[in-house]
PDB file of C-alpha atoms in Angstrom:
ATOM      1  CA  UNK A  13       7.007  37.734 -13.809  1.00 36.00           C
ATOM      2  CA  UNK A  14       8.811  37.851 -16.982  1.00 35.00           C
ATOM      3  CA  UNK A  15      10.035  41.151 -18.271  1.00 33.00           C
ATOM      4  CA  UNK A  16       8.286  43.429 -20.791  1.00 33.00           C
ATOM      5  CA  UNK A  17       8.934  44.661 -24.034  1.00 33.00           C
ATOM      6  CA  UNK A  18       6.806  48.287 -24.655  1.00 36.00           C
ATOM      7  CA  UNK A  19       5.836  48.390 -28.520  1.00 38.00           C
ATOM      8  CA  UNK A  20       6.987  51.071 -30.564  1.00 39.00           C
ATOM      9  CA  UNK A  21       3.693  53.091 -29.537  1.00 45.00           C
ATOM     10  CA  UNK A  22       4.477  57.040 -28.929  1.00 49.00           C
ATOM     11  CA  UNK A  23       5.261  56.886 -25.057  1.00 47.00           C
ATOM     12  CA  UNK A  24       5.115  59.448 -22.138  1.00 47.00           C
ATOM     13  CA  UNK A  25       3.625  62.635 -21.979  1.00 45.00           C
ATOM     14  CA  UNK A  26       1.631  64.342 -24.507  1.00 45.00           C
ATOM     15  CA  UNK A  27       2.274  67.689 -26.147  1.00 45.00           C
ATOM     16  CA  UNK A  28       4.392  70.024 -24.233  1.00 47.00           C
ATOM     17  CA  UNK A  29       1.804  72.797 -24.289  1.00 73.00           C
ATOM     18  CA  UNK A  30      -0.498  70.723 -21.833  1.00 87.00           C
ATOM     19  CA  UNK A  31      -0.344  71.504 -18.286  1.00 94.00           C
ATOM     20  CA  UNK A  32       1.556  68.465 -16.319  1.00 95.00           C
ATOM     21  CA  UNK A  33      -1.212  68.615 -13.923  1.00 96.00           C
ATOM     22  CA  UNK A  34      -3.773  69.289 -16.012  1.00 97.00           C
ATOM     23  CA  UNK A  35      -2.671  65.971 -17.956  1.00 97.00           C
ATOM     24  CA  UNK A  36      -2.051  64.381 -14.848  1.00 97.00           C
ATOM     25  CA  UNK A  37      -6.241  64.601 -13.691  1.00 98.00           C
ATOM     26  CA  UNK A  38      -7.685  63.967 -16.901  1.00 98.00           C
ATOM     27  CA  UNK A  39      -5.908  60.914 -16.920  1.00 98.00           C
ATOM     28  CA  UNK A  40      -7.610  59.543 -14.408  1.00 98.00           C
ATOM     29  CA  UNK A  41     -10.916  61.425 -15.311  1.00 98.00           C
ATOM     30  CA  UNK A  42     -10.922  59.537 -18.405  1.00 98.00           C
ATOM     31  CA  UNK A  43      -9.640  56.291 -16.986  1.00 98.00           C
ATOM     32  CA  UNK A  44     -13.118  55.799 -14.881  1.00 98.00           C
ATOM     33  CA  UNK A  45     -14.983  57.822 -17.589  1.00 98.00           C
ATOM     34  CA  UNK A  46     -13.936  55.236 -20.399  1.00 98.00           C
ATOM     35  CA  UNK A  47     -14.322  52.316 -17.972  1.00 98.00           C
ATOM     36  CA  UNK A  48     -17.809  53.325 -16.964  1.00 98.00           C
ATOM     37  CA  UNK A  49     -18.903  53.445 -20.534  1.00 98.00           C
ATOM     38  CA  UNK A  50     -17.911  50.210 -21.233  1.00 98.00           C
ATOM     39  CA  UNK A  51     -19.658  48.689 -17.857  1.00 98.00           C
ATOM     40  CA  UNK A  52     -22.666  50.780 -18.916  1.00 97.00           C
ATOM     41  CA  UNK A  53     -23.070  48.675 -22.305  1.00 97.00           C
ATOM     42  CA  UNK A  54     -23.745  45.788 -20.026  1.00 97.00           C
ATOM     43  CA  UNK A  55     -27.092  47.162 -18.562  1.00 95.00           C
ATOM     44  CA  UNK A  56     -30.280  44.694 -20.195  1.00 95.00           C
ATOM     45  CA  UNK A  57     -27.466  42.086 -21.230  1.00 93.00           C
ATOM     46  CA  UNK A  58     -25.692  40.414 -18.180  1.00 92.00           C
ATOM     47  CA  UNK A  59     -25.626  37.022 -17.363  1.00 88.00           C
ATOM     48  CA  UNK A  60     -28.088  37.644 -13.785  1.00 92.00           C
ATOM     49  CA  UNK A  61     -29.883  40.461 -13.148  1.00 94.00           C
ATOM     50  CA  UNK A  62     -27.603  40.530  -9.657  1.00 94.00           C
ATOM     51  CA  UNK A  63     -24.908  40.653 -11.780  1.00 95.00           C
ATOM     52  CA  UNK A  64     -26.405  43.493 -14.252  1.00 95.00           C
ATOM     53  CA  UNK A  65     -26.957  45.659 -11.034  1.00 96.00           C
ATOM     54  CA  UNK A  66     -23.784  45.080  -9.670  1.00 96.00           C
ATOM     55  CA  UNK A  67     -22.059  46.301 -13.638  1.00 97.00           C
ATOM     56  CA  UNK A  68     -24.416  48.995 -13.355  1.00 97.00           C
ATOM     57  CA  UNK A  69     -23.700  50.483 -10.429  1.00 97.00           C
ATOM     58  CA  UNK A  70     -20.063  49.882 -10.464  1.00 98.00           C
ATOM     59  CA  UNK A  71     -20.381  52.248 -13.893  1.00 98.00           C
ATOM     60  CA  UNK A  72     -22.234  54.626 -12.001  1.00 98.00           C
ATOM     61  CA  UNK A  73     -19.320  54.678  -9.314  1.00 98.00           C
ATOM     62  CA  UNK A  74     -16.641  55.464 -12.306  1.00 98.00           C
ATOM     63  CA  UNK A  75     -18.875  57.685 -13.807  1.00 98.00           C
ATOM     64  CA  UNK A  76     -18.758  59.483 -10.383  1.00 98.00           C
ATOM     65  CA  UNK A  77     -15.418  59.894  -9.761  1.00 98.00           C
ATOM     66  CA  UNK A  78     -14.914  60.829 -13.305  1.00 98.00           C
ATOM     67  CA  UNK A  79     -17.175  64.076 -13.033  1.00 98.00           C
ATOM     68  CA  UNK A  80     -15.449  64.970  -9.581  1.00 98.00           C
ATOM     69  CA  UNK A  81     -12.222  65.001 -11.301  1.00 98.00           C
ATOM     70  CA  UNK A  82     -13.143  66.955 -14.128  1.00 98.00           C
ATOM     71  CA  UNK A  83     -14.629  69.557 -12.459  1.00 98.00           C
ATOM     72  CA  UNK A  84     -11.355  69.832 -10.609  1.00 98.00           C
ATOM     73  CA  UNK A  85      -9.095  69.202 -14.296  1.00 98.00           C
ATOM     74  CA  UNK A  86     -11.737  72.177 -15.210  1.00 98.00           C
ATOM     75  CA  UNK A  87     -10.302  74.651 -12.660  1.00 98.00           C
ATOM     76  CA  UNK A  88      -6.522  73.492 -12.802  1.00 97.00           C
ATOM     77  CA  UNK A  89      -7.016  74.688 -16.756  1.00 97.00           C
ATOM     78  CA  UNK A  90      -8.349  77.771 -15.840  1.00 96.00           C
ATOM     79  CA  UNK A  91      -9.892  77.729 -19.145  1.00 96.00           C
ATOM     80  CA  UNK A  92     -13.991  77.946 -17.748  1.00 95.00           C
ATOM     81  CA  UNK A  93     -14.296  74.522 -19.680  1.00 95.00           C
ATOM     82  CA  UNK A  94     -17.034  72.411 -17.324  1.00 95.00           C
ATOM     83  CA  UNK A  95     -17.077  68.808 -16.634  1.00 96.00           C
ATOM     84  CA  UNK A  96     -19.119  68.222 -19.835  1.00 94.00           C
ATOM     85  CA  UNK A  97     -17.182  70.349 -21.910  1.00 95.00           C
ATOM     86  CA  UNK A  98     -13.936  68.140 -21.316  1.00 97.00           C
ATOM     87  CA  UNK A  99     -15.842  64.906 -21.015  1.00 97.00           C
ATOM     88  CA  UNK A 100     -18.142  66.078 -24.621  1.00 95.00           C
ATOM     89  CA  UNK A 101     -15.628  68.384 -26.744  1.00 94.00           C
ATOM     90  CA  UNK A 102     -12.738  66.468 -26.861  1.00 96.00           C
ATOM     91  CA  UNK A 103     -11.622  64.154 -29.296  1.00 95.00           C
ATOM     92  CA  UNK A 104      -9.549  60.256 -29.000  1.00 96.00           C
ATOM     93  CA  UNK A 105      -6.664  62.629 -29.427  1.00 96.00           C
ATOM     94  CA  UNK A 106      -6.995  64.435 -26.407  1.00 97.00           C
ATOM     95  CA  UNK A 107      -7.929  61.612 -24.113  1.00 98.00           C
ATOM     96  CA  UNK A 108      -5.175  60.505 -22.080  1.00 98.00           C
ATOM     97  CA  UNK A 109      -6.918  56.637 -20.544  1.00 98.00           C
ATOM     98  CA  UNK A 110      -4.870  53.661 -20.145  1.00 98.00           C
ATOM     99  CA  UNK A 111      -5.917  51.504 -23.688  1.00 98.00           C
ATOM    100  CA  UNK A 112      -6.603  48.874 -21.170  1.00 98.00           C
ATOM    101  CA  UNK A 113     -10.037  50.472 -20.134  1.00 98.00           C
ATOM    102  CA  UNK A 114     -11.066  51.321 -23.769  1.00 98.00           C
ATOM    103  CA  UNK A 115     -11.023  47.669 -24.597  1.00 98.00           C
ATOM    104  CA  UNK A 116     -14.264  45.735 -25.569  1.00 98.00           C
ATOM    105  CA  UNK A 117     -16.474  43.884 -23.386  1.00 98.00           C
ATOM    106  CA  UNK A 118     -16.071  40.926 -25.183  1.00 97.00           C
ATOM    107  CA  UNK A 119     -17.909  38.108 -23.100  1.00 96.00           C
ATOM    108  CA  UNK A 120     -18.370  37.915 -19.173  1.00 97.00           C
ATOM    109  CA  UNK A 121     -14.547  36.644 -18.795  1.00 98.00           C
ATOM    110  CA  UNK A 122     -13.162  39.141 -20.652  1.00 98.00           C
ATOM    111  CA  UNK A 123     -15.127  42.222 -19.079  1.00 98.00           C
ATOM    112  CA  UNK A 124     -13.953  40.345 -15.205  1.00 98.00           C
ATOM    113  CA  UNK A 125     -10.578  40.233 -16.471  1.00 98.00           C
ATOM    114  CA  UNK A 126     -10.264  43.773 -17.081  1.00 98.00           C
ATOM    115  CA  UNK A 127     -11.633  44.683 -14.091  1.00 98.00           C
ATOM    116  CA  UNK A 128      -9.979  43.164 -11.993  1.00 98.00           C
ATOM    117  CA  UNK A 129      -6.748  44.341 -13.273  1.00 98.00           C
ATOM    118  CA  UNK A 130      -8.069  48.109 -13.183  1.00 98.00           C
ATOM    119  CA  UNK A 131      -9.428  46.954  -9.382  1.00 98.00           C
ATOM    120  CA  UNK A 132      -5.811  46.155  -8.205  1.00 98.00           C
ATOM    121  CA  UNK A 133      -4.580  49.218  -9.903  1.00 98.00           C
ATOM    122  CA  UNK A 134      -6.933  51.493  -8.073  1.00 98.00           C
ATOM    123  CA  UNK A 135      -6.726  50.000  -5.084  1.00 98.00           C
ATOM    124  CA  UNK A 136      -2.558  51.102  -5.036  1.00 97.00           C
ATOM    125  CA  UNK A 137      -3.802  54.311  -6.547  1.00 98.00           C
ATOM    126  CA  UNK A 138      -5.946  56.105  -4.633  1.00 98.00           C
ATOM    127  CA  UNK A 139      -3.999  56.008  -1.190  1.00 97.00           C
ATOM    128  CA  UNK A 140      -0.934  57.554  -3.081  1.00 95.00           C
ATOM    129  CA  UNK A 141      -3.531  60.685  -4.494  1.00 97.00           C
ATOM    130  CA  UNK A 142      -5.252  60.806  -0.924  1.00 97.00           C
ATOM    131  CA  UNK A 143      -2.047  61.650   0.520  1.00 95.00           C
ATOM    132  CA  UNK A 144      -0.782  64.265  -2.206  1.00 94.00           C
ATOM    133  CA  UNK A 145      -0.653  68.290  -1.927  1.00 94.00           C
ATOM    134  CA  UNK A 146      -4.166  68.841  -3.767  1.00 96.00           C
ATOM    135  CA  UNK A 147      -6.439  68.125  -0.870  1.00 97.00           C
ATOM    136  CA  UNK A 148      -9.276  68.293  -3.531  1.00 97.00           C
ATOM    137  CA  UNK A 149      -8.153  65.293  -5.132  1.00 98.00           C
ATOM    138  CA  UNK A 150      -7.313  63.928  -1.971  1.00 98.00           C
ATOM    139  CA  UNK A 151     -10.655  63.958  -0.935  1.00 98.00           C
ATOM    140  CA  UNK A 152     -11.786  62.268  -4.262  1.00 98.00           C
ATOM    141  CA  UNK A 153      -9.454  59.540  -4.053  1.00 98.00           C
ATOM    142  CA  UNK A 154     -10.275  58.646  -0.658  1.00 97.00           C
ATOM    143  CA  UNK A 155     -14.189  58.359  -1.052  1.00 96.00           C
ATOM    144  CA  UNK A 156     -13.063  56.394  -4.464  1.00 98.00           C
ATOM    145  CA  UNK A 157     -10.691  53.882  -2.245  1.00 98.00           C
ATOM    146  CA  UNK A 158     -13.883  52.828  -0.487  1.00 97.00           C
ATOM    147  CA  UNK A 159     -15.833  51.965  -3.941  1.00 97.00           C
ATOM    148  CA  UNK A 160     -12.922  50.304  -5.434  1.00 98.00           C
ATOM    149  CA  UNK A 161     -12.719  47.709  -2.658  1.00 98.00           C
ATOM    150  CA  UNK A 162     -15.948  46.391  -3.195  1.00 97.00           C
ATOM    151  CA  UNK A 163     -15.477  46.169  -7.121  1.00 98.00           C
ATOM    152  CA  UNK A 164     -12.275  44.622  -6.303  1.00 98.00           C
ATOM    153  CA  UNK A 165     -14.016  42.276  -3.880  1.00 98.00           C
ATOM    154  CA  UNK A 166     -16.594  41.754  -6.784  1.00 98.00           C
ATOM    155  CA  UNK A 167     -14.165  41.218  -9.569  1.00 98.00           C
ATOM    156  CA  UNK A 168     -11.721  38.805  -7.450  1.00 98.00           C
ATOM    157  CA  UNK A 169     -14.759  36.572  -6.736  1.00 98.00           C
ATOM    158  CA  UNK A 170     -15.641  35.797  -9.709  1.00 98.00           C
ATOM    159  CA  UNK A 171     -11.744  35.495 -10.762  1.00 98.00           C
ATOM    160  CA  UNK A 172     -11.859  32.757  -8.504  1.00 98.00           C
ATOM    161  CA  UNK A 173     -14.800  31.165  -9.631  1.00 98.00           C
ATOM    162  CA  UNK A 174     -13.999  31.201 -12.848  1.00 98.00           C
ATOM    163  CA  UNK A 175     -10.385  29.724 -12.431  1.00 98.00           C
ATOM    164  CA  UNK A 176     -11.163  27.387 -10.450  1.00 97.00           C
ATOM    165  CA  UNK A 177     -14.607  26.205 -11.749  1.00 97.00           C
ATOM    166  CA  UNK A 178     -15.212  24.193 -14.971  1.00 97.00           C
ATOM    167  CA  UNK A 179     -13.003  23.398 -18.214  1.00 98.00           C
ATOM    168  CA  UNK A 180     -14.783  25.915 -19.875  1.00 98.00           C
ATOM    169  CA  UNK A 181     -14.843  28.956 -16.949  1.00 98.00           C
ATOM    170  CA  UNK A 182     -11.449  28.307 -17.046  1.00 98.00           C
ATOM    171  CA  UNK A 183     -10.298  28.451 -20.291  1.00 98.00           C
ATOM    172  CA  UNK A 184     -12.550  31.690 -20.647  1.00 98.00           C
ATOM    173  CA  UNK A 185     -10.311  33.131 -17.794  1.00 98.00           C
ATOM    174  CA  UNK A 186      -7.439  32.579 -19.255  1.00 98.00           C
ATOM    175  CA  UNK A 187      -8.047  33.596 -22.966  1.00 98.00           C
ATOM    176  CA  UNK A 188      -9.365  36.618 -21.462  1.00 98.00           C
ATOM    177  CA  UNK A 189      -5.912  37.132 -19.360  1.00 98.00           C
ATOM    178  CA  UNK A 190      -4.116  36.297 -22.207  1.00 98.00           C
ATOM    179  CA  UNK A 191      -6.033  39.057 -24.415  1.00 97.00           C
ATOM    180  CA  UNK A 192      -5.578  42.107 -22.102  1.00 98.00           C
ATOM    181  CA  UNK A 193      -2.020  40.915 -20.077  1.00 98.00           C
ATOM    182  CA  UNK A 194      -0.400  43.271 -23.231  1.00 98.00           C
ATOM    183  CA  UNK A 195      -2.452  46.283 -22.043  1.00 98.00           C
ATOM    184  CA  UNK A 196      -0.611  46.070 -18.316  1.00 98.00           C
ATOM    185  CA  UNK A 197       2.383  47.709 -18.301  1.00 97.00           C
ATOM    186  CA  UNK A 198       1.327  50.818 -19.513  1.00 98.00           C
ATOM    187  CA  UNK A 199      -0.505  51.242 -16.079  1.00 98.00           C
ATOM    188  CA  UNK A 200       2.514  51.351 -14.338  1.00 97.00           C
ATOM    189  CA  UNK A 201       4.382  54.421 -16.481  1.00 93.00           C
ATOM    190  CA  UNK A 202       5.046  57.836 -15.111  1.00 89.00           C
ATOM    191  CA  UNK A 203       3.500  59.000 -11.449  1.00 88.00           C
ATOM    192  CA  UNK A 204       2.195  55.174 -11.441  1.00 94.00           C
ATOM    193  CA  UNK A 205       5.098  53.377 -10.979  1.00 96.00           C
ATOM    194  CA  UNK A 206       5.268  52.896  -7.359  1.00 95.00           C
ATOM    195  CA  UNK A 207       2.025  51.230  -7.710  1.00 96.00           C
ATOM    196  CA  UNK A 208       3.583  47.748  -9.591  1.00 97.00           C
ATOM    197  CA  UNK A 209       4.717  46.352  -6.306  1.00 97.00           C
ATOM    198  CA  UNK A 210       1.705  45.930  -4.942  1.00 97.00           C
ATOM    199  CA  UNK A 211      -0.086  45.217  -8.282  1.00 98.00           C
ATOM    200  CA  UNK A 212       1.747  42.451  -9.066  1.00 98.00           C
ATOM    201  CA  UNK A 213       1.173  40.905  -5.466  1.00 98.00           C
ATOM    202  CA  UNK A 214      -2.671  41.191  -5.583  1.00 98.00           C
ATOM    203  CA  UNK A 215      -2.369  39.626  -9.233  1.00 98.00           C
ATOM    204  CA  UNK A 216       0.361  36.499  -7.964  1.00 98.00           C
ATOM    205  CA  UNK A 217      -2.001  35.638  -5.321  1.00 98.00           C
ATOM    206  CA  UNK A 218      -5.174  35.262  -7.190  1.00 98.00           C
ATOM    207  CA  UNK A 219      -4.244  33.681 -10.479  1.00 98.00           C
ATOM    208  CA  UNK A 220      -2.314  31.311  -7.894  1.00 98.00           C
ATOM    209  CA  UNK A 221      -5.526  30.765  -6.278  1.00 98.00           C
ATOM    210  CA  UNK A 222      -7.625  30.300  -9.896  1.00 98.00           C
ATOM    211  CA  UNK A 223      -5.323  28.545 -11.129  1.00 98.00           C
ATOM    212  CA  UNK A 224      -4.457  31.149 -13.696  1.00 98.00           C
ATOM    213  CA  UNK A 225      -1.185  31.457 -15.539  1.00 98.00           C
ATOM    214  CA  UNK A 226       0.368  34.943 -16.398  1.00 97.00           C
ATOM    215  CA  UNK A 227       1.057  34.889 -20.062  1.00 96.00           C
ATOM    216  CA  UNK A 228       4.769  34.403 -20.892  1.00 93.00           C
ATOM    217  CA  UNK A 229       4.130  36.717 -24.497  1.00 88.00           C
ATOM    218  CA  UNK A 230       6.647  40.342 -23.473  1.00 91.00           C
ATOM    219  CA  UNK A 231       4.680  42.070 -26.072  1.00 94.00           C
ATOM    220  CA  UNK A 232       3.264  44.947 -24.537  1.00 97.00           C
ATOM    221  CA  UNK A 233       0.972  48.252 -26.322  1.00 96.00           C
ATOM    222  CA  UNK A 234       1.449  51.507 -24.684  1.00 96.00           C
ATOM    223  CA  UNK A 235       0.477  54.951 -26.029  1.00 97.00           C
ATOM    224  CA  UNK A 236      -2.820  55.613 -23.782  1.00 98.00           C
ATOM    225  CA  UNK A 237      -0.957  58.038 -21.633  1.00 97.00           C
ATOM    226  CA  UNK A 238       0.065  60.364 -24.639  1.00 96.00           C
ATOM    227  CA  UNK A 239      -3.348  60.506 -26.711  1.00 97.00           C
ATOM    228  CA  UNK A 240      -2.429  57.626 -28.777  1.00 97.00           C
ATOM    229  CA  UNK A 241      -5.698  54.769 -28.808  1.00 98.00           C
ATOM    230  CA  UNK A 242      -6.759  51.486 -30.496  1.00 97.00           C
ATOM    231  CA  UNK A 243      -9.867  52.000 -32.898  1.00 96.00           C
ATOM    232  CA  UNK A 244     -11.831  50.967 -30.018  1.00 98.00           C
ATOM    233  CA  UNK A 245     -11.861  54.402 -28.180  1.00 98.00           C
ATOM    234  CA  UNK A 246     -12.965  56.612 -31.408  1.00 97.00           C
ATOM    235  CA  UNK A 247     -16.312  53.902 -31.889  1.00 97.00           C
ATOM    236  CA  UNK A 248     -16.699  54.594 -27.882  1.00 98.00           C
ATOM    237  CA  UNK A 249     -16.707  58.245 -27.813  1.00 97.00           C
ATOM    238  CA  UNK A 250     -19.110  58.283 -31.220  1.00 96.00           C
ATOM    239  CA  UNK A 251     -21.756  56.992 -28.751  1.00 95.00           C
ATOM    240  CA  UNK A 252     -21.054  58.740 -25.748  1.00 96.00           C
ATOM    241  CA  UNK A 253     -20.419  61.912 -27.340  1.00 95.00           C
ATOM    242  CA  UNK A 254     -23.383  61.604 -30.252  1.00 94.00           C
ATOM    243  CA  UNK A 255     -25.746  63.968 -28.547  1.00 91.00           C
ATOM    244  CA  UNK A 256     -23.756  66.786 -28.110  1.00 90.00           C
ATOM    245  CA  UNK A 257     -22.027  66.649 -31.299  1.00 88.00           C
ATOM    246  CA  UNK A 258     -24.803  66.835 -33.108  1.00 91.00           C
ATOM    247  CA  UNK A 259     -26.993  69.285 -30.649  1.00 90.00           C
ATOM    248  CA  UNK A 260     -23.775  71.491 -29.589  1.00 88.00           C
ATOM    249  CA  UNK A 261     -25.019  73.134 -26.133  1.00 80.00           C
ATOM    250  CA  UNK A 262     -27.547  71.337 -25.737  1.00 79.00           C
ATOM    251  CA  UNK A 263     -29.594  71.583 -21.995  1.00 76.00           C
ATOM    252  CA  UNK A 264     -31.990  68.860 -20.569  1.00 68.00           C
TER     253      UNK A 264
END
């Protein structure tokens, strides 16, 4: 794998006034919040209505684990702010996601791409926060271990199919690979880094398999981690965040 170059994006942690800890949840609250957005968009306009289940649910699964770890970002902050207040009253600013998740859909290849690169992640993630000192988030991450093996399982599959199935399924794969390889690195900064290992592994094995190529481009975009977004995430959270912007308090 050829080494990286990190753009000139603002890196690290965000403003010193922010609890470490506090930071360090919402961070992955908004990684499966984010993520679960974007799946969400898919509902009515899959490929297969198998397939449009599947995208549902997985959102539904991020959107899950997301609301556990608020609530518990809620209490670290000590602040009374509720799981909707963080997920609803915050702007692009004050999410901390991996740009990665915040990208576009795009088409089918591109929305399996990403994925399956926030799949592998996961699956090196969670056992690290299931064995940490907050036994809350301990418990989260090992009920989310179990969910992100079968979207890995999902995500892999049709890695493979498209890789290794026609001229055009293939070149699809790749572009996509190609488009989001520059959002990578950034998963690996800070707590993270003990997860590249055996990220890069999972990723070796099935592009070999596909017949996928890792792009050879260093260029790499970082700045998720510290508040700092593509345009993508403020068009995102105008839609997710509409109703209670404009009906503040709001109660269904």
């Amino acid at each position: 794998m050829s080494e990286s170059i990190i753009s000139n994006a603002p890196q690290g942690m965000p403003a010193p006034e922010i609890d470490p800890e506090f930071h360090r949840l919402l961070a992955h609250a908004d990684d499966n919040l984010v993520l679960s957005h974007r799946l969400g968009e898919w509902i009515s306009k899959a490929p297969e209505l198998e397939i449009d289940i599947a995208l549902g649910n997985f959102a539904l699964d991020h959107l899950g684990v997301a609301r556990l770890i608020l609530q518990r970002a809620g209490v670290v902050e000590g602040r009374g702010r509720d799981e909707d207040a963080l997920a609803m009253g915050r702007t692009d600013r004050d999410f901390f996601n991996l740009l990665l998740v915040e990208q576009p859909n795009g088409d089918f290849a591109h929305t399996i791409v990403r994925q399956f690169f926030f799949d592998c992640y996961q699956l090196q993630l969670w056992p690290d926060l299931a064995g940490g000192k907050d036994q809350i988030l301990a418990g989260i991450a090992a009920k989310a271990y179990k969910e992100a093996e079968y979207h890995h399982r999902f995500s892999m599959g049709w890695m493979l199919r498209m890789g290794g199935g026609t001229d055009e399924s293939h070149l699809r794969a790749q572009d996509a690979v190609d488009a989001l390889w520059r959002f990578t690195d950034e998963i690996f900064e800070g707590e993270a880094a003990g997860c590249r290992a055996g990220w890069d592994a999972m990723i070796s094995e099935t592009f070999e398999a596909a017949g996928l190529t890792i792009p050879e481009d260093p260029y790499q975009r970082g700045g998720g981690r510290a508040g700092y977004h593509t345009e993508h995430l403020g068009y995102l959270l105008g839609e997710l965040q509409w109703m209670q912007r404009t009906y503040p308090g709001l109660e269904w």
